[in-house]
Each structure stands twice: as structure tokens, then as C-alpha cells.
Short mmCIF file of C-alpha atoms and ligand atoms in Angstrom, two decimals:
data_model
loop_
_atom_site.label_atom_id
_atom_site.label_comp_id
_atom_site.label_asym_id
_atom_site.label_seq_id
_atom_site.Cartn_x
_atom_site.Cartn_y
_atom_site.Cartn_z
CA UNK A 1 21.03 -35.98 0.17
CA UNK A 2 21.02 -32.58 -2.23
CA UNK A 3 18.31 -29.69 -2.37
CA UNK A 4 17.68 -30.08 -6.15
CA UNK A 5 16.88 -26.32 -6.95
CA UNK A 6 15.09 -26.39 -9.74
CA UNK A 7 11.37 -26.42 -8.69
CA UNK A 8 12.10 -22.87 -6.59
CA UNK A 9 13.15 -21.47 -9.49
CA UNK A 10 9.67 -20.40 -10.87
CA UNK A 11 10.05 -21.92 -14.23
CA UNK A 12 8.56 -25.31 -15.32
CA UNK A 13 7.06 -25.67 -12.11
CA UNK A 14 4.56 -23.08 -11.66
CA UNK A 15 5.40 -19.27 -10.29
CA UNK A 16 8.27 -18.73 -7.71
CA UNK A 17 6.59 -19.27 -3.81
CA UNK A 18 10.03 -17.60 -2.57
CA UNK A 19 8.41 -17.65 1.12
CA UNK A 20 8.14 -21.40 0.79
CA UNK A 21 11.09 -21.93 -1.08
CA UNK A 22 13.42 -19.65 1.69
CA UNK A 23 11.66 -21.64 4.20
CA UNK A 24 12.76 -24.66 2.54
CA UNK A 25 16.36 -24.17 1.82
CA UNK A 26 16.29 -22.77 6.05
CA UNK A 27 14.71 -25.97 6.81
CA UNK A 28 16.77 -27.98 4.73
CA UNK A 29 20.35 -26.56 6.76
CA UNK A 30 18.55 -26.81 9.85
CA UNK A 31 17.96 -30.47 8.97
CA UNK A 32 21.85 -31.32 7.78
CA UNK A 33 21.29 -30.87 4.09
CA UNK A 34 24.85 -28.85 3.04
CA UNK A 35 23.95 -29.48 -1.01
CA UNK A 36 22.69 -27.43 -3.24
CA UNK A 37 22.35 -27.77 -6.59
CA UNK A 38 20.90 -25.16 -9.48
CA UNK A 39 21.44 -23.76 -12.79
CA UNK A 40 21.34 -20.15 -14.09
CA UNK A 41 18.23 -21.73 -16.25
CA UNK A 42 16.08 -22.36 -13.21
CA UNK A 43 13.64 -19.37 -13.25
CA UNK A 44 16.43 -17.34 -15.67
CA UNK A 45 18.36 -16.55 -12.49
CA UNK A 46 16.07 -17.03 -9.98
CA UNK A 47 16.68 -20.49 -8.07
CA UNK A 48 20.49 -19.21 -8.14
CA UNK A 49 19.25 -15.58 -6.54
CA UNK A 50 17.24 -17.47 -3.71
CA UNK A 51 19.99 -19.76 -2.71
CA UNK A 52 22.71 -16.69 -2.90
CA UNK A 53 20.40 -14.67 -0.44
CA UNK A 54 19.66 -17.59 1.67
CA UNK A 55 22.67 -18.72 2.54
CA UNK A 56 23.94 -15.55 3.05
CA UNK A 57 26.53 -15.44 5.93
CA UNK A 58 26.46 -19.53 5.86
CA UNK A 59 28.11 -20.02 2.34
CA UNK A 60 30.87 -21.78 4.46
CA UNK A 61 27.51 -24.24 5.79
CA UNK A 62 27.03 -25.11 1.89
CA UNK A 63 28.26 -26.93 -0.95
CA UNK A 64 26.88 -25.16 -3.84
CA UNK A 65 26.70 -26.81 -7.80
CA UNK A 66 25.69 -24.81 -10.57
CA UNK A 67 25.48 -25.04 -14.50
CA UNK A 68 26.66 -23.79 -17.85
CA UNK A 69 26.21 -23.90 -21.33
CA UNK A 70 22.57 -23.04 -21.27
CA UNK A 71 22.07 -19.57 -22.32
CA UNK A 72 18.82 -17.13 -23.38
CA UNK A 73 19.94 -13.61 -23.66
CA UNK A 74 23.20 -14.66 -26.06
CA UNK A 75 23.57 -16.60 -29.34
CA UNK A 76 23.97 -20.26 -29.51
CA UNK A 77 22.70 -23.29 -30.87
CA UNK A 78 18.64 -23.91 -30.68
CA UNK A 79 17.41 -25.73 -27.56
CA UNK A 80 13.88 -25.42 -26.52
CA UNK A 81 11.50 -22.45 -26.56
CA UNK A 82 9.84 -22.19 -23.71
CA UNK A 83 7.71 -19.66 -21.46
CA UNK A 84 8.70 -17.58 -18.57
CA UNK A 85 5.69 -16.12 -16.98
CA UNK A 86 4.36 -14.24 -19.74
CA UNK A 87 7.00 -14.33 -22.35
CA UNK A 88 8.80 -16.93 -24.33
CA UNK A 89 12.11 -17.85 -24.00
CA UNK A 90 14.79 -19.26 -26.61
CA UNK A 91 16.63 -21.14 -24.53
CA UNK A 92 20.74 -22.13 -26.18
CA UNK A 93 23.39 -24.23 -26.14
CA UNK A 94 26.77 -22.18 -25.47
CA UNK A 95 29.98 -23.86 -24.99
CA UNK A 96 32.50 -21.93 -26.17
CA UNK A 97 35.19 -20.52 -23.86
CA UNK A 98 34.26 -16.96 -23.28
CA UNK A 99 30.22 -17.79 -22.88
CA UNK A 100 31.02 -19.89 -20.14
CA UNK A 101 33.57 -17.37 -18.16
CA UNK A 102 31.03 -14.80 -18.21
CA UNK A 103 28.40 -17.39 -16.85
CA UNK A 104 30.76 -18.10 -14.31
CA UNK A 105 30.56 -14.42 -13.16
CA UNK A 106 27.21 -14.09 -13.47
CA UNK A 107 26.15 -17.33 -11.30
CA UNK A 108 28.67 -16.10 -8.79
CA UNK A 109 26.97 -12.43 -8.43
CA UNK A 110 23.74 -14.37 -8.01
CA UNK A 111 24.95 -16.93 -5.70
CA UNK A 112 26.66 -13.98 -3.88
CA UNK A 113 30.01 -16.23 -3.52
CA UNK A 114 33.41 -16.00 -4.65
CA UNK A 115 33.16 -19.57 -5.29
CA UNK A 116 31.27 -22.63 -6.83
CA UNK A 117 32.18 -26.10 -5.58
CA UNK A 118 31.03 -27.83 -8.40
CA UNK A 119 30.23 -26.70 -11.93
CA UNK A 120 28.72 -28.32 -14.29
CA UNK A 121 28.10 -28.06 -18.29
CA UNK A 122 24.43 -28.86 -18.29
CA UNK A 123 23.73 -30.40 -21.72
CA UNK A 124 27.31 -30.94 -23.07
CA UNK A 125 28.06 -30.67 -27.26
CA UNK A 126 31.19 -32.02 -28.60
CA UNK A 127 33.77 -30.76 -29.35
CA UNK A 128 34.14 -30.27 -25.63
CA UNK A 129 37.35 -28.58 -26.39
CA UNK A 130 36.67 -24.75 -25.15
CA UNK A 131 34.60 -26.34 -22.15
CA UNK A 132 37.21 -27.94 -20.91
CA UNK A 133 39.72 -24.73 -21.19
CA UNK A 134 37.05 -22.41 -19.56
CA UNK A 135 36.58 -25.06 -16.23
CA UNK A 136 39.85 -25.60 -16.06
CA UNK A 137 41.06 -21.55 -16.14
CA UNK A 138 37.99 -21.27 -13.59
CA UNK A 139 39.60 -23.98 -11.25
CA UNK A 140 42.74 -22.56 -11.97
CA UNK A 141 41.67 -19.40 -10.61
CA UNK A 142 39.75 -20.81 -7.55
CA UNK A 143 36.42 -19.79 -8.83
CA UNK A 144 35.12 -24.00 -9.10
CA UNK A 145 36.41 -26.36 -7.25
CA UNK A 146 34.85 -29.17 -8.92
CA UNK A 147 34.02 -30.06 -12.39
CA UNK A 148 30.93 -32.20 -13.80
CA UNK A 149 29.01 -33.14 -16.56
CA UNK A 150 25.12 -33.52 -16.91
CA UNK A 151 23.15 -35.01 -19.50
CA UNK A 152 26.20 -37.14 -21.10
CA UNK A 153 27.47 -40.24 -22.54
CA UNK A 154 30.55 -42.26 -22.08
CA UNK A 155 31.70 -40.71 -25.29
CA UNK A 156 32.29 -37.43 -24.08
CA UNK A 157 33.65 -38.59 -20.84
CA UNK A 158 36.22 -40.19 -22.48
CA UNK A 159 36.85 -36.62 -24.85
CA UNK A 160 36.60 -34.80 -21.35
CA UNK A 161 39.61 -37.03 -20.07
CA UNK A 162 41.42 -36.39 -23.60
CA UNK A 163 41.32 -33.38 -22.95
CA UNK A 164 41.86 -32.50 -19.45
CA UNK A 165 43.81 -35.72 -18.59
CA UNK A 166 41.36 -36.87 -15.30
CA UNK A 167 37.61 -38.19 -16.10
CA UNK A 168 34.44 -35.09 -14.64
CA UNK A 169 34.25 -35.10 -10.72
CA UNK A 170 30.77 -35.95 -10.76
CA UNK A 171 28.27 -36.48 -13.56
CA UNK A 172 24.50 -35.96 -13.04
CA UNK A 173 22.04 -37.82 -14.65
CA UNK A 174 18.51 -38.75 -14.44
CA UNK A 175 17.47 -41.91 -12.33
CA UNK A 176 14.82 -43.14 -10.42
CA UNK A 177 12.29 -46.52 -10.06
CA UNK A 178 11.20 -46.02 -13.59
CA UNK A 179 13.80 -43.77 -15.34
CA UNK A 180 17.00 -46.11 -15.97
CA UNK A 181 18.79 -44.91 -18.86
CA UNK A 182 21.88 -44.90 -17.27
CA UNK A 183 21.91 -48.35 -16.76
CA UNK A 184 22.87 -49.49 -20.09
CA UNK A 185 26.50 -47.40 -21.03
CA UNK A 186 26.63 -44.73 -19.11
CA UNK A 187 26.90 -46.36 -15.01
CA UNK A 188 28.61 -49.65 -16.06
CA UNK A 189 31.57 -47.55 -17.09
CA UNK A 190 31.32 -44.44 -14.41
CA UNK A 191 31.65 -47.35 -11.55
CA UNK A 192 34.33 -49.00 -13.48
CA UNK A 193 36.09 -45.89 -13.73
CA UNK A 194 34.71 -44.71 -10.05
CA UNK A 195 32.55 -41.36 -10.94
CA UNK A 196 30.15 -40.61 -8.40
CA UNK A 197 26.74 -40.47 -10.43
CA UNK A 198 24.58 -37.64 -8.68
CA UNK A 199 20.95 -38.97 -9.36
CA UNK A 200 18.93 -36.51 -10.66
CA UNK A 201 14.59 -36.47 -10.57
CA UNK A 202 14.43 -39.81 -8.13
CA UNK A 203 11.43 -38.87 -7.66
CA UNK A 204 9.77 -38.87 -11.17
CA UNK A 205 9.25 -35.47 -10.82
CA UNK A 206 6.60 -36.50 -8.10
CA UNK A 207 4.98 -39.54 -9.50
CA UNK A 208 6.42 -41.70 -7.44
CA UNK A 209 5.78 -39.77 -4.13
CA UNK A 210 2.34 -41.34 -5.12
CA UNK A 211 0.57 -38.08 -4.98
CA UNK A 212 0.15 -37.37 -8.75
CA UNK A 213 -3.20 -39.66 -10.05
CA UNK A 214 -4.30 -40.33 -13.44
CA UNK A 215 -6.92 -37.32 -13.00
CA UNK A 216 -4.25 -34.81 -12.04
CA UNK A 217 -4.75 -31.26 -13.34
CA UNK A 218 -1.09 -29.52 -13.41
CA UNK A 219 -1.70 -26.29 -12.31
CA UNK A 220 -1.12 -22.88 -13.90
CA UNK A 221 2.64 -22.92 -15.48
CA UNK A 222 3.54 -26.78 -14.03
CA UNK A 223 4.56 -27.78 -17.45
CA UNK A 224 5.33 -31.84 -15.66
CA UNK A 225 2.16 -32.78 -17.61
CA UNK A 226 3.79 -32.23 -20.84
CA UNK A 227 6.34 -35.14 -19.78
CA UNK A 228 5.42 -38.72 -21.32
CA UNK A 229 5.18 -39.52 -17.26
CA UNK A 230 2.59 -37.91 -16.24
CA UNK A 231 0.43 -39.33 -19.26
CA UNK A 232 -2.47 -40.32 -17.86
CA UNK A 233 -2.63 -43.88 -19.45
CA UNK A 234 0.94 -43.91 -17.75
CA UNK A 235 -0.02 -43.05 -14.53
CA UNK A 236 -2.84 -45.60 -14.06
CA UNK A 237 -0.61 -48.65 -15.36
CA UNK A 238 2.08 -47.64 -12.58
CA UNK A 239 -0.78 -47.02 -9.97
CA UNK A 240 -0.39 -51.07 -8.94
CA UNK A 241 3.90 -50.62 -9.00
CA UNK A 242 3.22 -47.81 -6.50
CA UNK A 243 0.95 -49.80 -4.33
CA UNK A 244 2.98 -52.74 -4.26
CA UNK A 245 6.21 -50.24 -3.52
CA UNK A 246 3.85 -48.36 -0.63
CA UNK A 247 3.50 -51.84 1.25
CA UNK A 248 7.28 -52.12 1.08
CA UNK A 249 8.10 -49.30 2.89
CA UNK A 250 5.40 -49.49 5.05
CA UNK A 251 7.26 -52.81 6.38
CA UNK A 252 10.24 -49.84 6.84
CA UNK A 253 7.41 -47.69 8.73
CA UNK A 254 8.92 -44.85 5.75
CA UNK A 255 6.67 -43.18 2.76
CA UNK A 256 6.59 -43.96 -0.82
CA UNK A 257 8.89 -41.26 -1.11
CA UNK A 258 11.46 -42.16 1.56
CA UNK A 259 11.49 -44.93 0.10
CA UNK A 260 12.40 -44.42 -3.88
CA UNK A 261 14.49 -41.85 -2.57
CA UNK A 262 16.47 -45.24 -0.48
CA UNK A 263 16.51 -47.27 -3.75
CA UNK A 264 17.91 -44.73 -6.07
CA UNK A 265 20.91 -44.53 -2.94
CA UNK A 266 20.72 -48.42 -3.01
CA UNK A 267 22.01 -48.73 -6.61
CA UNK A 268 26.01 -49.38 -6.86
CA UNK A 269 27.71 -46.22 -8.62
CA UNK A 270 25.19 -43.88 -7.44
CA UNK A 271 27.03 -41.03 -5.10
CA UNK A 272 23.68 -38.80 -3.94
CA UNK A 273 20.35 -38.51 -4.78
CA UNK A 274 19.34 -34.69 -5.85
CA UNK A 275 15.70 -34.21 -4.71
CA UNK A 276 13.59 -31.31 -5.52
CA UNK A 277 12.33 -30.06 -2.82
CA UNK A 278 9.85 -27.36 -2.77
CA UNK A 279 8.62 -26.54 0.98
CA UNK A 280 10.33 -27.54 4.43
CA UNK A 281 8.30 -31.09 4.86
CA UNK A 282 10.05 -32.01 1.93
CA UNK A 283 13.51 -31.35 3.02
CA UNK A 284 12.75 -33.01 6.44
CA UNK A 285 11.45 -36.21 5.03
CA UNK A 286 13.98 -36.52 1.80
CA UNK A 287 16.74 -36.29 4.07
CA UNK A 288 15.46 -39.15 6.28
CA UNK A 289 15.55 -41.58 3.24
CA UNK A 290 19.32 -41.66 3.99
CA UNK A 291 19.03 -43.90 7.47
CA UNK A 292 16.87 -46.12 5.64
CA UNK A 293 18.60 -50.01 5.07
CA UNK A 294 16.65 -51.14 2.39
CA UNK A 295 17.32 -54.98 2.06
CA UNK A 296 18.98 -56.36 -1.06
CA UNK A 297 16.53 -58.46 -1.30
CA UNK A 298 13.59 -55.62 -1.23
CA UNK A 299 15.69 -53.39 -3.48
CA UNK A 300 15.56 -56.37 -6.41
CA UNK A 301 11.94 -56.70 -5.49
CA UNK A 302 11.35 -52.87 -6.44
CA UNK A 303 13.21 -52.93 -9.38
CA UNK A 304 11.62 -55.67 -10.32
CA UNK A 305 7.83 -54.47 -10.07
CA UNK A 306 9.21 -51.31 -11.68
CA UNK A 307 10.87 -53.09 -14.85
CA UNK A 308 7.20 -53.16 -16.91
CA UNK A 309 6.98 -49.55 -16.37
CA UNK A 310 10.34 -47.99 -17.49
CA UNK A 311 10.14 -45.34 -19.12
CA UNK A 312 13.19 -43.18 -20.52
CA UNK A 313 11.01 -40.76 -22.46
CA UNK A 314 10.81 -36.86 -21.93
N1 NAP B 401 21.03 -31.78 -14.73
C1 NAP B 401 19.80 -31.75 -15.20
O1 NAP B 401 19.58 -31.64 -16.42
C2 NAP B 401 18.65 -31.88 -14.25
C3 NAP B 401 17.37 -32.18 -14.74
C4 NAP B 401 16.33 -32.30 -13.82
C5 NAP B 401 16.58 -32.13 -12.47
N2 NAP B 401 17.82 -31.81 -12.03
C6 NAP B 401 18.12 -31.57 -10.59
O2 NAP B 401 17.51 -32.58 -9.81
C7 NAP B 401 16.59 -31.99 -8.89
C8 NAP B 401 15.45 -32.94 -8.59
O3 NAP B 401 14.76 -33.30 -9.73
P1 NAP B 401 13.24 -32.92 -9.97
O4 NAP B 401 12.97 -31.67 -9.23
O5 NAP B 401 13.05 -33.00 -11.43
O6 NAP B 401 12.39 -34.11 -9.45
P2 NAP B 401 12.14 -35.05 -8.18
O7 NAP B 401 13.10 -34.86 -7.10
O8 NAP B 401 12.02 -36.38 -8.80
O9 NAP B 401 10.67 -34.56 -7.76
C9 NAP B 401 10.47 -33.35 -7.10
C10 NAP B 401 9.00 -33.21 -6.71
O10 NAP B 401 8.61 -34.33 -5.94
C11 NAP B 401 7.73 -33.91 -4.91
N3 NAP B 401 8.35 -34.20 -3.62
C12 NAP B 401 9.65 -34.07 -3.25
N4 NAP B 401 9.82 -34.51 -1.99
C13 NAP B 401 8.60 -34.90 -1.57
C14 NAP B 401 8.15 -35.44 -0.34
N5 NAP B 401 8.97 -35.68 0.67
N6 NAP B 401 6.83 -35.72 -0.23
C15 NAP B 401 5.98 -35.51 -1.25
N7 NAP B 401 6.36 -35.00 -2.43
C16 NAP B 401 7.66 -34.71 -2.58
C17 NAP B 401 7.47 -32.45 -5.11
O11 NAP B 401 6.35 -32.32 -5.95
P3 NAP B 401 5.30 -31.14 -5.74
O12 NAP B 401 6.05 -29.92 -6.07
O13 NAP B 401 4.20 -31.48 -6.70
O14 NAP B 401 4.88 -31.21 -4.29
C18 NAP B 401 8.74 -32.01 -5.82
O15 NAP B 401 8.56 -30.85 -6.55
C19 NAP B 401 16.20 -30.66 -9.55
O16 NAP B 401 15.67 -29.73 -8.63
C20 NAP B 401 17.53 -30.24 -10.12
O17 NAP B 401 18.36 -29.70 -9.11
C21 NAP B 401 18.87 -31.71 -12.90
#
């Protein structure tokens, strides 16, 4: 189970709560959570600063992944604009060589380290050429350990092992009950090919904790409404799915959470589950979901009530 860092961040989710959020990444250790993962985009800096202070004397305690190739305050090529607090942000895609050693320095300041143990290009581009030659001069020098992709497709795994001669570490990608891209492409060849997949949102952002209705108002600066998701018309079509999944893991005396975090973990090829986790009940129960059995049977019942409801959109 991983501390998925983004929500603490302050960014996308609403304003920092860096109380709750230190009280979450304690909570988490406390529990036996020892991954972290971030990005120097979650709250511009922020998740990374909050994780670097927290574990603070414990980096040893920790496994820490991070991101590149997302950049505001240098050129690259157009992203997203967004809004951070009050101003708006032109966020980049940077890949060359030299923007991504100077992100590495700058993510280890934050994260108060002298290492990352697993870095990741966060929305690759091909040519993946000057990626490749920046991670591996970074592992080279001990500053990563491990090296991952995000966000990618089989072909640029296959340019990634051109090029560097062994396939990413890790790749993270989205997955959950009713976000299955992956399945076509992508996992048939990482599990041929054995790359852990580290499952990222298996929660929906939240809609399938059951908590978010069709009347939800997102408060100020929780941009999740903007997602196709957390369309209203959405949410009340999956409303039965998530009833139908809440008796299921009732019969496992577990949440609807506990229990789409157990069928993510269920799925052959995926290594983890990275679960944002925002406050210390979170960490507690997420971390739970990994003693749960689920059935074989039960997890092609899930996926089954889910298929109708797939939805790979934003
Ligand atoms: N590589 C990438 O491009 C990428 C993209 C997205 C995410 N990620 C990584 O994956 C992590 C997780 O993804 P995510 O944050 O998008 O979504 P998620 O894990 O699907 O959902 C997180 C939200 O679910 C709710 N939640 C979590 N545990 C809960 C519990 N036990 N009980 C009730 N509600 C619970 C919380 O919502 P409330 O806040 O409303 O309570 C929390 O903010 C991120 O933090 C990040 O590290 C990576």
C-alpha cells in the first residue's frame, strides 16, 4: 500500500490542511505504510516539502517516488493551465536532459534527501532519448535508485528499453473498478514482460469510497468535479454498482473502500495500489485493504457489475 501524495499538496484538491496532512503521513508510518509517492507538481512543491519535513530523521523508514518532466517556472511544451490559489499556472512538458537534472536537485532539497528511490517521468514525450540519459547519469550517481514511467504506452516502453537496454522499474498508471485503460495494451504486455504496474487513483478519486453523491458540491479549489466522473448523470448510474459492491464487502465485514482498494491488488500485473490519502483514518483503513482475500469468484463479480460503467475519460 503507497501514500499517494497528491491530495496534500494543495493543488486540485482544495488548499493545503498541512496539520492533517503531517498527521497523515505520521499516521501512515505508524501504521506500516513505508511508500510515498509525489511529484514536484503537487501544490508546485508543496506535497514534496511536507513529506521532506515529515520524514525528517526517518528517511531510512521510507521509500520515496517522485516525478519529472512537468515544469511551470521554465519553457517547454504546453500542458494545462491551471490555478494555484490565486494565480494561474502554465504547467509544461520538459524532457530534455538538463531540465530534468536540475529537477532532480530541486525535488531532493524539498524532500530533504540525498536520494530518491524511484523517479519517474510523469507524462513521457518521445523521443525519450535525453530522459533516458538524465535517469540513467542520476542512477549513475546514486541520486535514484529506481526508474519509472507514468502515463505511457507500450510504445515507449519498448523506446525506453532501446535505449537503456532493461524495460522502466515500475510504471504507474491509472486503475480502479471503473477506470481500465490499461487493460487493453498496456498490462497484457507489462505482465508478459513482468513490470510491476503501481495503480494509481483506485479509488476514483473518491467515488468509489461511496461518499461522493450525485448532489455533491466540490468545495472551494476541489477541481474533481471538472472530471467526466464526478458528472452527476455519472454518479447516479454507478450509485446501484456501488450498492451492489457495498454488500460485497460487507460479507468481508470491510468498507466500500477497503474493498476497491482489494480488487485493484486482486488484478494479475498489478504491484501496489497508490491511494490518496488525505487525513490519518485514511491511512489506517487503506492499509487494511491489504489482509483482505477477496475471492476469485467475488473479484469477477465486481468487475463484472462495474463493466457498464467504465469510464476512461478525464
Ligand atoms: N502519475 C500520475 O499521473 C498520477 C495521477 C493521479 C494520481 N497519482 C497518484 O496516485 C495517488 C492516488 O490517486 P488519487 O489521489 O487521484 O485518488 P484515489 O486514491 O482514487 O482517491 C483519493 C481520495 O479518496 C478518498 N479516500 C481515500 N481513502 C479513503 C478512505 N479510507 N475512506 C474514505 N475516503 C477515502 C479521499 O477523498 P476526500 O479527500 O474527498 O476525503 C481521497 O482524497 C495520488 O495521490 C498520486 O500520488 C498519480
Amino acid at each position: 500500500m503507497w501514500f499517494g501524495a497528491w491530495g496534500i499538496g494543495g493543488w486540485y484538491w482544495g488548499p493545503p490542511r498541512d496539520q492533517e496532512s503531517t498527521s497523515a503521513i505520521e499516521a501512515a508510518l505508524q501504521s506500516g505504510i513505508r511508500a510515498f509517492d509525489t511529484a514536484p507538481v503537487y501544490g508546485f512543491g508543496h506535497s514534496e516539502e511536507l513529506i521532506g519535513q515529515a520524514l525528517q530523521g526517518r528517511r531510512h523508514e521510507a521509500f520515496i517516488a517522485t516525478k519529472c518532466s512537468l515544469v511551470w517556472d521554465r519553457p517547454g511544451d504546453p500542458f494545462f493551465t491551471t490555478v494555484h490559489g490565486e494565480r494561474s499556472v502554465d504547467v509544461r512538458r520538459n524532457l530534455s536532459r538538463s531540465s530534468i537534472l536540475q529537477e532532480c536537485e530541486e525535488s531532493l532539497l524539498r524532500l530533504r534527501t540525498d536520494y530518491i528511490d524511484l523517479y519517474q517521468i510523469h507524462w513521457p514525450l518521445s523521443p525519450l532519448d535525453e530522459a533516458a540519459q538524465a535517469l540513467a547519469e542520476l542512477k549513475g550517481q546514486g541520486k535514484i535508485r529506481f526508474a519509472g514511467l507514468c502515463n505511457t504506452n507500450v510504445e515507449q516502453i519498448i523506446e525506453w528499453k532501446k535505449l537503456t537496454g532493461s524495460h522502466p522499474d515500475f510504471v504507474q498508471e491509472r486503475y480502479s473498478l471503473n477506470q481500465r485503460k490499461i487493460d487493453a495494451g498496456l498490462k497484457p504486455y507489462t505482465l508478459k514482460h513482468s513490470i510491476p504496474i503501481l495503480a494509481y487513483s483506485p479509488l476514483a478519486q473518491g467515488l468509489l469510497t461511496g461518499a461522493i453523491r450525485s448532489d455533491r458540491v466540490f468545495g472551494e479549489g476541489d477541481r474533481r468535479g471538472g472530471s467526466t466522473i464526478m458528472d452527476p448523470e455519472y454518479i447516479s448510474r454507478i450509485e446501484p454498482a456501488l450498492d451492489q459492491a457495498r454488500a460485497i464487502a460487507s460479507s468481508y465485514n470491510v468498507n466500500l473502500s477497503q474493498l476497491a482498494i482489494a480488487w485493484v491488488l486482486s488484478v494479475p500485473g498489478i504491484g501496489a495500489a497508490i491511494t490518496g490519502i488525505r487525513d490519518s483514518l485514511h491511512a489506517k483503513e487503506n492499509l487494511s485493504a491489504l489482509s483482505i482475500a477477496i475471492k476469485r469468484e467475488d473479484s469477477i463479480r465486481l468487475k463484472a457489475i462495474f463493466d457498464p460503467f467504465v469510464n476512461n475519460g478525464k
